[in-house]
Amino acid sequence: MARLAQTAGLTDVQQEIVSTVREFVDKEIIPVATELEHRDEYPQEIVDGLKELGLFGLMIPEEYGGLGESLLTYALCVEEIARGWMSVSGIINTHFIVAYMLKQHGTQEQKDAFLPRMAAGEVRGAFSMSEPALGSDVSAITSKAVRDGDEYVLNGQKMWLTNGGTSTLVAVLVRSDEGHPEGTAPHRSMTTFLVEKEPGFGEVRPGLTIPGKIDKMGYKGVDTTELIMDGLRIPANRVLGGVTGRGFYQMMDGVEVGRVNVAARGCGVAQRAFELGVGYAQQRHTFGKPIAQHQAIQFKLAEMATKVEAAHAMMVNAARKKDSGERNDLEAGMAKYLASEYCKEVVEDAFRIHGGYGFSKEYEIERLYREAPMLLIGEGTAEIQKMIIGRRLLEEYRVQG
């Protein structure tokens, strides 16, 4: 076991789960990740293996067939998976966020209908907030739901849907003005709908089209798509929680735990970059000795290792805070911000250590170099994190009088 990024105070069960996942990553993911990534191929065998390990139900309560584990256990598993290949952690994360939103906000009927099948990996989740024109401004959503008897009719276009093709259940955030008079704050007139669909591309159910995969610089293998609703009819019992106007809060709750997940991904990718850098530095010789013996490289390794350690500690703290039932938006924002920034820096230093070979597709660091930037954007950009952190700090440190 490596010296860095250790987590004190884990139970025997937690240690066993994390070491099982690490073993799976070392045997089943790392040897094939770069080849699959270069082909932009969905890692079906890896996903099947994670299903067998029970990872799709890791945080789903035992009464619904899940393992009922904590956010910390989940985050540590994500860290391990991202260390192998970040795209695989994306496949798990969107599923986990939908399951979490169902557990926290769903009606009993919705929990009974979906959670057992989600725990088994039979139903696979995705969630959709973003739209082509809005970026980070969620309040500017234009997709609409209009009531029509016992159904709602949904129209609009969504963007950046991770698992858009492979998922069978999508939590979609749209505007629903029913019961919300003109002038209502934008975030109070949003509703989350649970949309069931067939996996695949094209028209996956009447009124719902998944056009195809968006071609990306990195984060390949996992399908990222648009979602187009044109007269999509959804029964009223598929409004998450059964009440309209709560969608924004439900999604933000999901994104809050998602930010801990993105922090964990940053930690995992940074760890792998450090492993590659420290390994290569001991094998590559210049001027008659391994480059690891040159002070310039030792300084790089020292900085990289310190960043790996600091990011891991902040991620663990944010997860533990949420598990204790406390508000953790400040800690989750800080962890996501720091881990994604440090990940980018550690990956770049490992890339520099590799010299010209870092630019070659034969070396794993080339893949990490293209993957790291996604973390600066996913689940809210670095700039959005800093806005959240700044506002929360001003709440906490408000000057009296």
CSV table of C-alpha atoms in Angstrom, one decimal, residues 35-352:
chain,number,residue,atom,x,y,z
A,35,GLU,CA,-6.2,1.3,-25.1
A,36,LEU,CA,-10.0,1.6,-24.5
A,37,GLU,CA,-9.7,5.4,-24.0
A,38,HIS,CA,-7.8,5.8,-27.3
A,39,ARG,CA,-10.7,3.9,-29.1
A,40,ASP,CA,-13.3,5.9,-27.1
A,41,GLU,CA,-14.8,2.5,-26.3
A,42,TYR,CA,-17.4,2.0,-23.5
A,43,PRO,CA,-15.8,-0.2,-20.9
A,44,GLN,CA,-18.6,-2.8,-20.7
A,45,GLU,CA,-16.5,-5.5,-19.0
A,46,ILE,CA,-15.3,-3.1,-16.3
A,47,VAL,CA,-18.8,-1.9,-15.7
A,48,ASP,CA,-20.0,-5.6,-15.4
A,49,GLY,CA,-17.2,-6.2,-12.9
A,50,LEU,CA,-18.2,-3.2,-10.8
A,51,LYS,CA,-21.8,-4.4,-10.9
A,52,GLU,CA,-20.7,-7.7,-9.5
A,53,LEU,CA,-18.8,-6.0,-6.7
A,54,GLY,CA,-22.1,-4.2,-5.8
A,55,LEU,CA,-20.7,-0.7,-6.4
A,56,PHE,CA,-23.8,0.6,-8.1
A,57,GLY,CA,-25.6,0.1,-4.8
A,58,LEU,CA,-22.8,1.2,-2.5
A,59,MET,CA,-24.8,4.1,-0.9
A,60,ILE,CA,-28.3,2.7,-1.5
A,61,PRO,CA,-29.8,1.6,1.9
A,62,GLU,CA,-29.8,-2.1,2.7
A,63,GLU,CA,-33.6,-2.2,2.7
A,64,TYR,CA,-33.5,-1.6,-1.1
A,65,GLY,CA,-30.8,-4.2,-1.7
A,66,GLY,CA,-27.8,-1.8,-1.5
A,67,LEU,CA,-24.8,-1.8,0.8
A,68,GLY,CA,-25.9,1.2,2.8
A,69,GLU,CA,-22.4,2.7,3.0
A,70,SER,CA,-21.4,6.2,3.8
A,71,LEU,CA,-20.4,9.0,1.5
A,72,LEU,CA,-16.8,8.6,2.7
A,73,THR,CA,-16.7,5.0,1.7
A,74,TYR,CA,-18.1,5.9,-1.7
A,75,ALA,CA,-15.6,8.8,-2.2
A,76,LEU,CA,-12.7,6.6,-1.4
A,77,CYS,CA,-13.9,4.0,-3.9
A,78,VAL,CA,-14.2,6.8,-6.5
A,79,GLU,CA,-10.7,7.9,-5.7
A,80,GLU,CA,-9.4,4.4,-6.5
A,81,ILE,CA,-11.5,4.0,-9.7
A,82,ALA,CA,-10.3,7.4,-11.0
A,83,ARG,CA,-6.8,6.4,-10.3
A,84,GLY,CA,-7.4,3.7,-12.8
A,85,TRP,CA,-9.5,5.6,-15.4
A,86,MET,CA,-11.5,8.7,-14.6
A,87,SER,CA,-14.2,7.9,-17.2
A,88,VAL,CA,-15.3,4.8,-15.2
A,89,SER,CA,-15.9,7.0,-12.1
A,90,GLY,CA,-18.1,9.2,-14.2
A,91,ILE,CA,-20.3,6.2,-15.1
A,92,ILE,CA,-20.8,5.4,-11.4
A,93,ASN,CA,-21.2,9.0,-10.3
A,94,THR,CA,-24.2,10.1,-12.3
A,95,HIS,CA,-26.0,6.9,-11.3
A,96,PHE,CA,-25.1,7.5,-7.6
A,97,ILE,CA,-26.4,11.1,-7.7
A,98,VAL,CA,-29.8,10.0,-9.1
A,99,ALA,CA,-30.0,7.2,-6.4
A,100,TYR,CA,-29.0,9.8,-3.7
A,101,MET,CA,-31.7,12.2,-4.9
A,102,LEU,CA,-34.3,9.4,-4.9
A,103,LYS,CA,-33.3,8.3,-1.4
A,104,GLN,CA,-33.4,11.9,0.0
A,105,HIS,CA,-36.3,13.3,-1.9
A,106,GLY,CA,-38.3,10.6,-3.7
A,107,THR,CA,-41.8,9.4,-2.7
A,108,GLN,CA,-42.1,5.9,-1.2
A,109,GLU,CA,-43.5,4.6,-4.5
A,110,GLN,CA,-40.6,6.1,-6.4
A,111,LYS,CA,-38.0,4.6,-4.0
A,112,ASP,CA,-39.7,1.2,-4.2
A,113,ALA,CA,-39.9,1.4,-8.0
A,114,PHE,CA,-36.3,2.4,-8.7
A,115,LEU,CA,-33.8,1.9,-5.8
A,116,PRO,CA,-33.7,-2.0,-5.7
A,117,ARG,CA,-33.1,-2.1,-9.5
A,118,MET,CA,-30.5,0.7,-9.2
A,119,ALA,CA,-28.7,-1.2,-6.5
A,120,ALA,CA,-28.5,-4.2,-8.7
A,121,GLY,CA,-27.2,-2.1,-11.6
A,122,GLU,CA,-30.3,-3.0,-13.7
A,123,VAL,CA,-31.5,0.6,-13.9
A,124,ARG,CA,-28.7,3.0,-14.6
A,125,GLY,CA,-29.1,6.7,-13.7
A,126,ALA,CA,-28.1,9.9,-15.3
A,127,PHE,CA,-29.1,13.5,-14.5
A,128,SER,CA,-29.5,16.6,-16.6
A,129,MET,CA,-29.4,20.3,-15.6
A,130,SER,CA,-27.3,22.1,-18.2
A,131,GLU,CA,-28.5,23.5,-21.5
A,132,PRO,CA,-26.7,24.7,-24.6
A,133,ALA,CA,-27.0,28.4,-23.8
A,134,LEU,CA,-26.8,28.6,-20.0
A,135,GLY,CA,-23.4,27.2,-18.8
A,136,SER,CA,-23.2,27.6,-15.0
A,137,ASP,CA,-26.3,29.8,-14.8
A,138,VAL,CA,-28.8,27.1,-13.8
A,139,SER,CA,-31.5,29.7,-13.0
A,140,ALA,CA,-31.6,30.5,-16.8
A,141,ILE,CA,-33.1,27.1,-17.7
A,142,THR,CA,-35.7,27.4,-20.5
A,143,SER,CA,-36.8,23.7,-20.9
A,144,LYS,CA,-40.5,23.6,-19.8
A,145,ALA,CA,-43.1,21.2,-18.4
A,146,VAL,CA,-46.8,22.0,-18.9
A,147,ARG,CA,-49.5,20.1,-17.0
A,148,ASP,CA,-52.0,18.2,-19.2
A,149,GLY,CA,-54.4,16.1,-17.1
A,150,ASP,CA,-52.5,13.4,-15.3
A,151,GLU,CA,-49.4,14.0,-17.3
A,152,TYR,CA,-46.8,16.7,-18.0
A,153,VAL,CA,-45.6,17.6,-21.5
A,154,LEU,CA,-41.9,18.4,-21.6
A,155,ASN,CA,-40.1,20.4,-24.3
A,156,GLY,CA,-36.5,21.7,-24.5
A,157,GLN,CA,-32.9,20.8,-25.1
A,158,LYS,CA,-30.4,19.7,-22.5
A,159,MET,CA,-26.6,19.4,-22.8
A,160,TRP,CA,-23.6,17.6,-21.3
A,161,LEU,CA,-25.5,14.5,-20.2
A,162,THR,CA,-23.0,12.0,-18.8
A,163,ASN,CA,-24.3,8.4,-19.5
A,164,GLY,CA,-26.9,9.9,-21.8
A,165,GLY,CA,-26.9,6.8,-24.1
A,166,THR,CA,-26.3,4.0,-21.6
A,167,SER,CA,-28.7,5.2,-18.9
A,168,THR,CA,-32.3,4.0,-18.5
A,169,LEU,CA,-33.4,6.6,-15.9
A,170,VAL,CA,-32.7,10.3,-16.3
A,171,ALA,CA,-33.5,13.0,-13.6
A,172,VAL,CA,-34.2,16.0,-15.7
A,173,LEU,CA,-34.5,19.6,-14.3
A,174,VAL,CA,-37.0,21.8,-16.2
A,175,ARG,CA,-39.1,24.9,-15.5
A,176,SER,CA,-42.7,24.3,-14.4
A,177,ASP,CA,-44.7,27.5,-13.8
A,178,GLU,CA,-47.7,25.6,-12.4
A,179,GLY,CA,-48.8,27.1,-9.1
A,180,HIS,CA,-45.9,29.7,-9.4
A,181,PRO,CA,-47.2,33.2,-10.2
A,182,GLU,CA,-45.4,35.6,-12.5
A,183,GLY,CA,-42.4,37.1,-10.6
A,184,THR,CA,-41.6,34.0,-8.6
A,185,ALA,CA,-37.8,33.6,-8.1
A,186,PRO,CA,-36.5,31.4,-11.0
A,187,HIS,CA,-35.2,28.6,-8.6
A,188,ARG,CA,-38.7,28.2,-7.1
A,189,SER,CA,-40.3,27.3,-10.4
A,190,MET,CA,-38.1,24.3,-11.3
A,191,THR,CA,-39.1,20.6,-11.1
A,192,THR,CA,-37.1,17.4,-11.4
A,193,PHE,CA,-38.8,14.7,-13.5
A,194,LEU,CA,-37.8,11.0,-13.5
A,195,VAL,CA,-37.7,10.0,-17.1
A,196,GLU,CA,-37.4,6.3,-18.0
A,197,LYS,CA,-36.0,5.5,-21.4
A,198,GLU,CA,-34.4,2.7,-23.5
A,199,PRO,CA,-30.6,2.8,-23.7
A,200,GLY,CA,-29.1,3.8,-27.0
A,201,PHE,CA,-29.2,6.7,-29.4
A,202,GLY,CA,-31.9,8.3,-31.6
A,203,GLU,CA,-35.5,8.4,-30.5
A,204,VAL,CA,-35.3,6.3,-27.3
A,205,ARG,CA,-39.0,6.9,-26.4
A,206,PRO,CA,-41.8,9.0,-28.0
A,207,GLY,CA,-40.8,12.7,-27.7
A,208,LEU,CA,-37.2,12.0,-26.4
A,209,THR,CA,-34.1,11.9,-28.6
A,210,ILE,CA,-30.5,11.3,-27.6
A,211,PRO,CA,-28.7,12.5,-30.8
A,212,GLY,CA,-25.3,10.7,-30.3
A,213,LYS,CA,-22.0,11.1,-28.4
A,214,ILE,CA,-20.3,14.4,-28.2
A,215,ASP,CA,-16.7,14.0,-29.4
A,216,LYS,CA,-14.4,15.2,-26.5
A,217,MET,CA,-10.7,16.0,-25.9
A,218,GLY,CA,-10.6,13.6,-23.0
A,219,TYR,CA,-13.0,11.8,-20.6
A,220,LYS,CA,-13.6,9.3,-23.4
A,221,GLY,CA,-15.3,5.9,-23.1
A,222,VAL,CA,-18.2,7.3,-21.1
A,223,ASP,CA,-20.9,8.8,-23.4
A,224,THR,CA,-21.6,12.5,-23.1
A,225,THR,CA,-24.7,13.6,-25.0
A,226,GLU,CA,-27.5,16.1,-25.6
A,227,LEU,CA,-31.1,15.3,-24.7
A,228,ILE,CA,-33.9,16.7,-26.8
A,229,MET,CA,-37.5,16.7,-25.5
A,230,ASP,CA,-40.3,17.4,-28.1
A,231,GLY,CA,-43.7,16.8,-26.6
A,232,LEU,CA,-42.3,14.2,-24.1
A,233,ARG,CA,-45.2,13.0,-21.9
A,234,ILE,CA,-44.4,12.1,-18.3
A,235,PRO,CA,-46.9,10.9,-15.8
A,236,ALA,CA,-47.5,13.2,-12.7
A,237,ASN,CA,-46.2,10.4,-10.4
A,238,ARG,CA,-42.8,10.8,-11.9
A,239,VAL,CA,-42.3,14.3,-10.4
A,240,LEU,CA,-39.4,13.7,-8.0
A,241,GLY,CA,-40.9,13.9,-4.5
A,242,GLY,CA,-44.4,14.3,-5.9
A,243,VAL,CA,-44.4,18.1,-5.7
A,244,THR,CA,-43.4,20.7,-8.3
A,245,GLY,CA,-41.2,23.6,-7.6
A,246,ARG,CA,-38.6,21.7,-5.5
A,247,GLY,CA,-36.3,20.7,-8.4
A,248,PHE,CA,-33.6,23.3,-7.9
A,249,TYR,CA,-33.0,22.3,-4.2
A,250,GLN,CA,-33.1,18.6,-5.1
A,251,MET,CA,-30.5,19.0,-7.8
A,252,MET,CA,-28.3,21.2,-5.6
A,253,ASP,CA,-28.4,18.6,-2.9
A,254,GLY,CA,-27.3,16.0,-5.5
A,255,VAL,CA,-24.6,18.2,-6.9
A,256,GLU,CA,-23.2,18.9,-3.3
A,257,VAL,CA,-22.4,15.2,-2.9
A,258,GLY,CA,-21.3,15.2,-6.6
A,259,ARG,CA,-18.7,17.8,-5.7
A,260,VAL,CA,-17.2,15.5,-3.1
A,261,ASN,CA,-17.1,12.9,-5.9
A,262,VAL,CA,-15.3,15.2,-8.3
A,263,ALA,CA,-12.8,16.0,-5.5
A,264,ALA,CA,-12.3,12.3,-5.1
A,265,ARG,CA,-11.7,11.9,-8.8
A,266,GLY,CA,-9.1,14.7,-8.7
A,267,CYS,CA,-7.4,12.9,-5.9
A,268,GLY,CA,-7.3,9.7,-7.8
A,269,VAL,CA,-6.0,11.1,-11.0
A,270,ALA,CA,-3.3,13.1,-9.1
A,271,GLN,CA,-2.2,10.0,-7.3
A,272,ARG,CA,-1.8,8.1,-10.5
A,273,ALA,CA,0.1,11.0,-12.0
A,274,PHE,CA,2.4,11.0,-9.0
A,275,GLU,CA,2.9,7.2,-9.3
A,276,LEU,CA,3.8,7.5,-12.9
A,277,GLY,CA,6.2,10.5,-12.3
A,278,VAL,CA,8.0,9.0,-9.4
A,279,GLY,CA,8.4,5.6,-11.2
A,280,TYR,CA,9.7,7.2,-14.4
A,281,ALA,CA,12.1,9.5,-12.6
A,282,GLN,CA,13.8,6.4,-11.1
A,283,GLN,CA,14.1,4.6,-14.4
A,284,ARG,CA,15.2,7.5,-16.8
A,285,HIS,CA,18.9,8.4,-16.7
A,286,THR,CA,20.5,11.7,-17.8
A,287,PHE,CA,24.0,12.9,-17.1
A,288,GLY,CA,25.0,9.5,-15.8
A,289,LYS,CA,22.3,9.1,-13.1
A,290,PRO,CA,18.6,8.5,-12.7
A,291,ILE,CA,16.8,11.9,-13.1
A,292,ALA,CA,15.2,11.3,-9.6
A,293,GLN,CA,18.7,12.1,-8.2
A,294,HIS,CA,18.6,15.6,-9.7
A,295,GLN,CA,17.4,18.2,-7.2
A,296,ALA,CA,15.1,19.8,-9.7
A,297,ILE,CA,13.1,16.6,-10.1
A,298,GLN,CA,13.1,15.9,-6.3
A,299,PHE,CA,11.6,19.4,-5.8
A,300,LYS,CA,8.9,18.5,-8.3
A,301,LEU,CA,8.1,15.2,-6.6
A,302,ALA,CA,8.0,16.9,-3.2
A,303,GLU,CA,5.5,19.4,-4.4
A,304,MET,CA,3.4,16.8,-6.2
A,305,ALA,CA,3.2,14.5,-3.1
A,306,THR,CA,2.2,17.4,-0.9
A,307,LYS,CA,-0.6,18.4,-3.2
A,308,VAL,CA,-1.8,14.7,-3.4
A,309,GLU,CA,-1.9,14.6,0.4
A,310,ALA,CA,-3.6,18.0,0.9
A,311,ALA,CA,-6.3,17.3,-1.6
A,312,HIS,CA,-7.1,13.9,-0.1
A,313,ALA,CA,-7.4,15.3,3.4
A,314,MET,CA,-9.8,18.0,2.3
A,315,MET,CA,-11.9,15.5,0.3
A,316,VAL,CA,-12.1,13.2,3.3
A,317,ASN,CA,-13.1,16.1,5.6
A,318,ALA,CA,-15.9,17.1,3.2
A,319,ALA,CA,-17.3,13.6,3.0
A,320,ARG,CA,-17.2,13.1,6.8
A,321,LYS,CA,-19.0,16.4,7.3
A,322,LYS,CA,-21.9,15.3,5.1
A,323,ASP,CA,-22.0,11.9,6.7
A,324,SER,CA,-22.3,13.5,10.1
A,325,GLY,CA,-25.5,15.3,8.9
A,326,GLU,CA,-23.9,18.7,8.9
A,327,ARG,CA,-24.1,21.3,6.1
A,328,ASN,CA,-21.0,20.7,3.9
A,329,ASP,CA,-21.3,23.1,0.9
A,330,LEU,CA,-18.3,25.1,2.0
A,331,GLU,CA,-16.1,22.1,2.6
A,332,ALA,CA,-17.3,20.3,-0.6
A,333,GLY,CA,-16.7,23.5,-2.7
A,334,MET,CA,-13.2,23.9,-1.2
A,335,ALA,CA,-12.3,20.2,-1.7
A,336,LYS,CA,-13.6,20.2,-5.3
A,337,TYR,CA,-11.8,23.5,-6.1
A,338,LEU,CA,-8.5,22.4,-4.5
A,339,ALA,CA,-8.5,18.8,-5.7
A,340,SER,CA,-9.2,19.8,-9.3
A,341,GLU,CA,-6.6,22.6,-9.4
A,342,TYR,CA,-3.9,20.4,-7.7
A,343,CYS,CA,-4.8,17.5,-10.0
A,344,LYS,CA,-4.1,19.6,-13.1
A,345,GLU,CA,-0.8,20.8,-11.5
A,346,VAL,CA,0.4,17.3,-10.5
A,347,VAL,CA,-0.5,15.9,-13.9
A,348,GLU,CA,1.5,18.6,-15.6
A,349,ASP,CA,4.5,18.0,-13.4
A,350,ALA,CA,4.4,14.3,-14.1
A,351,PHE,CA,4.1,15.2,-17.8
A,352,ARG,CA,7.2,17.4,-17.6
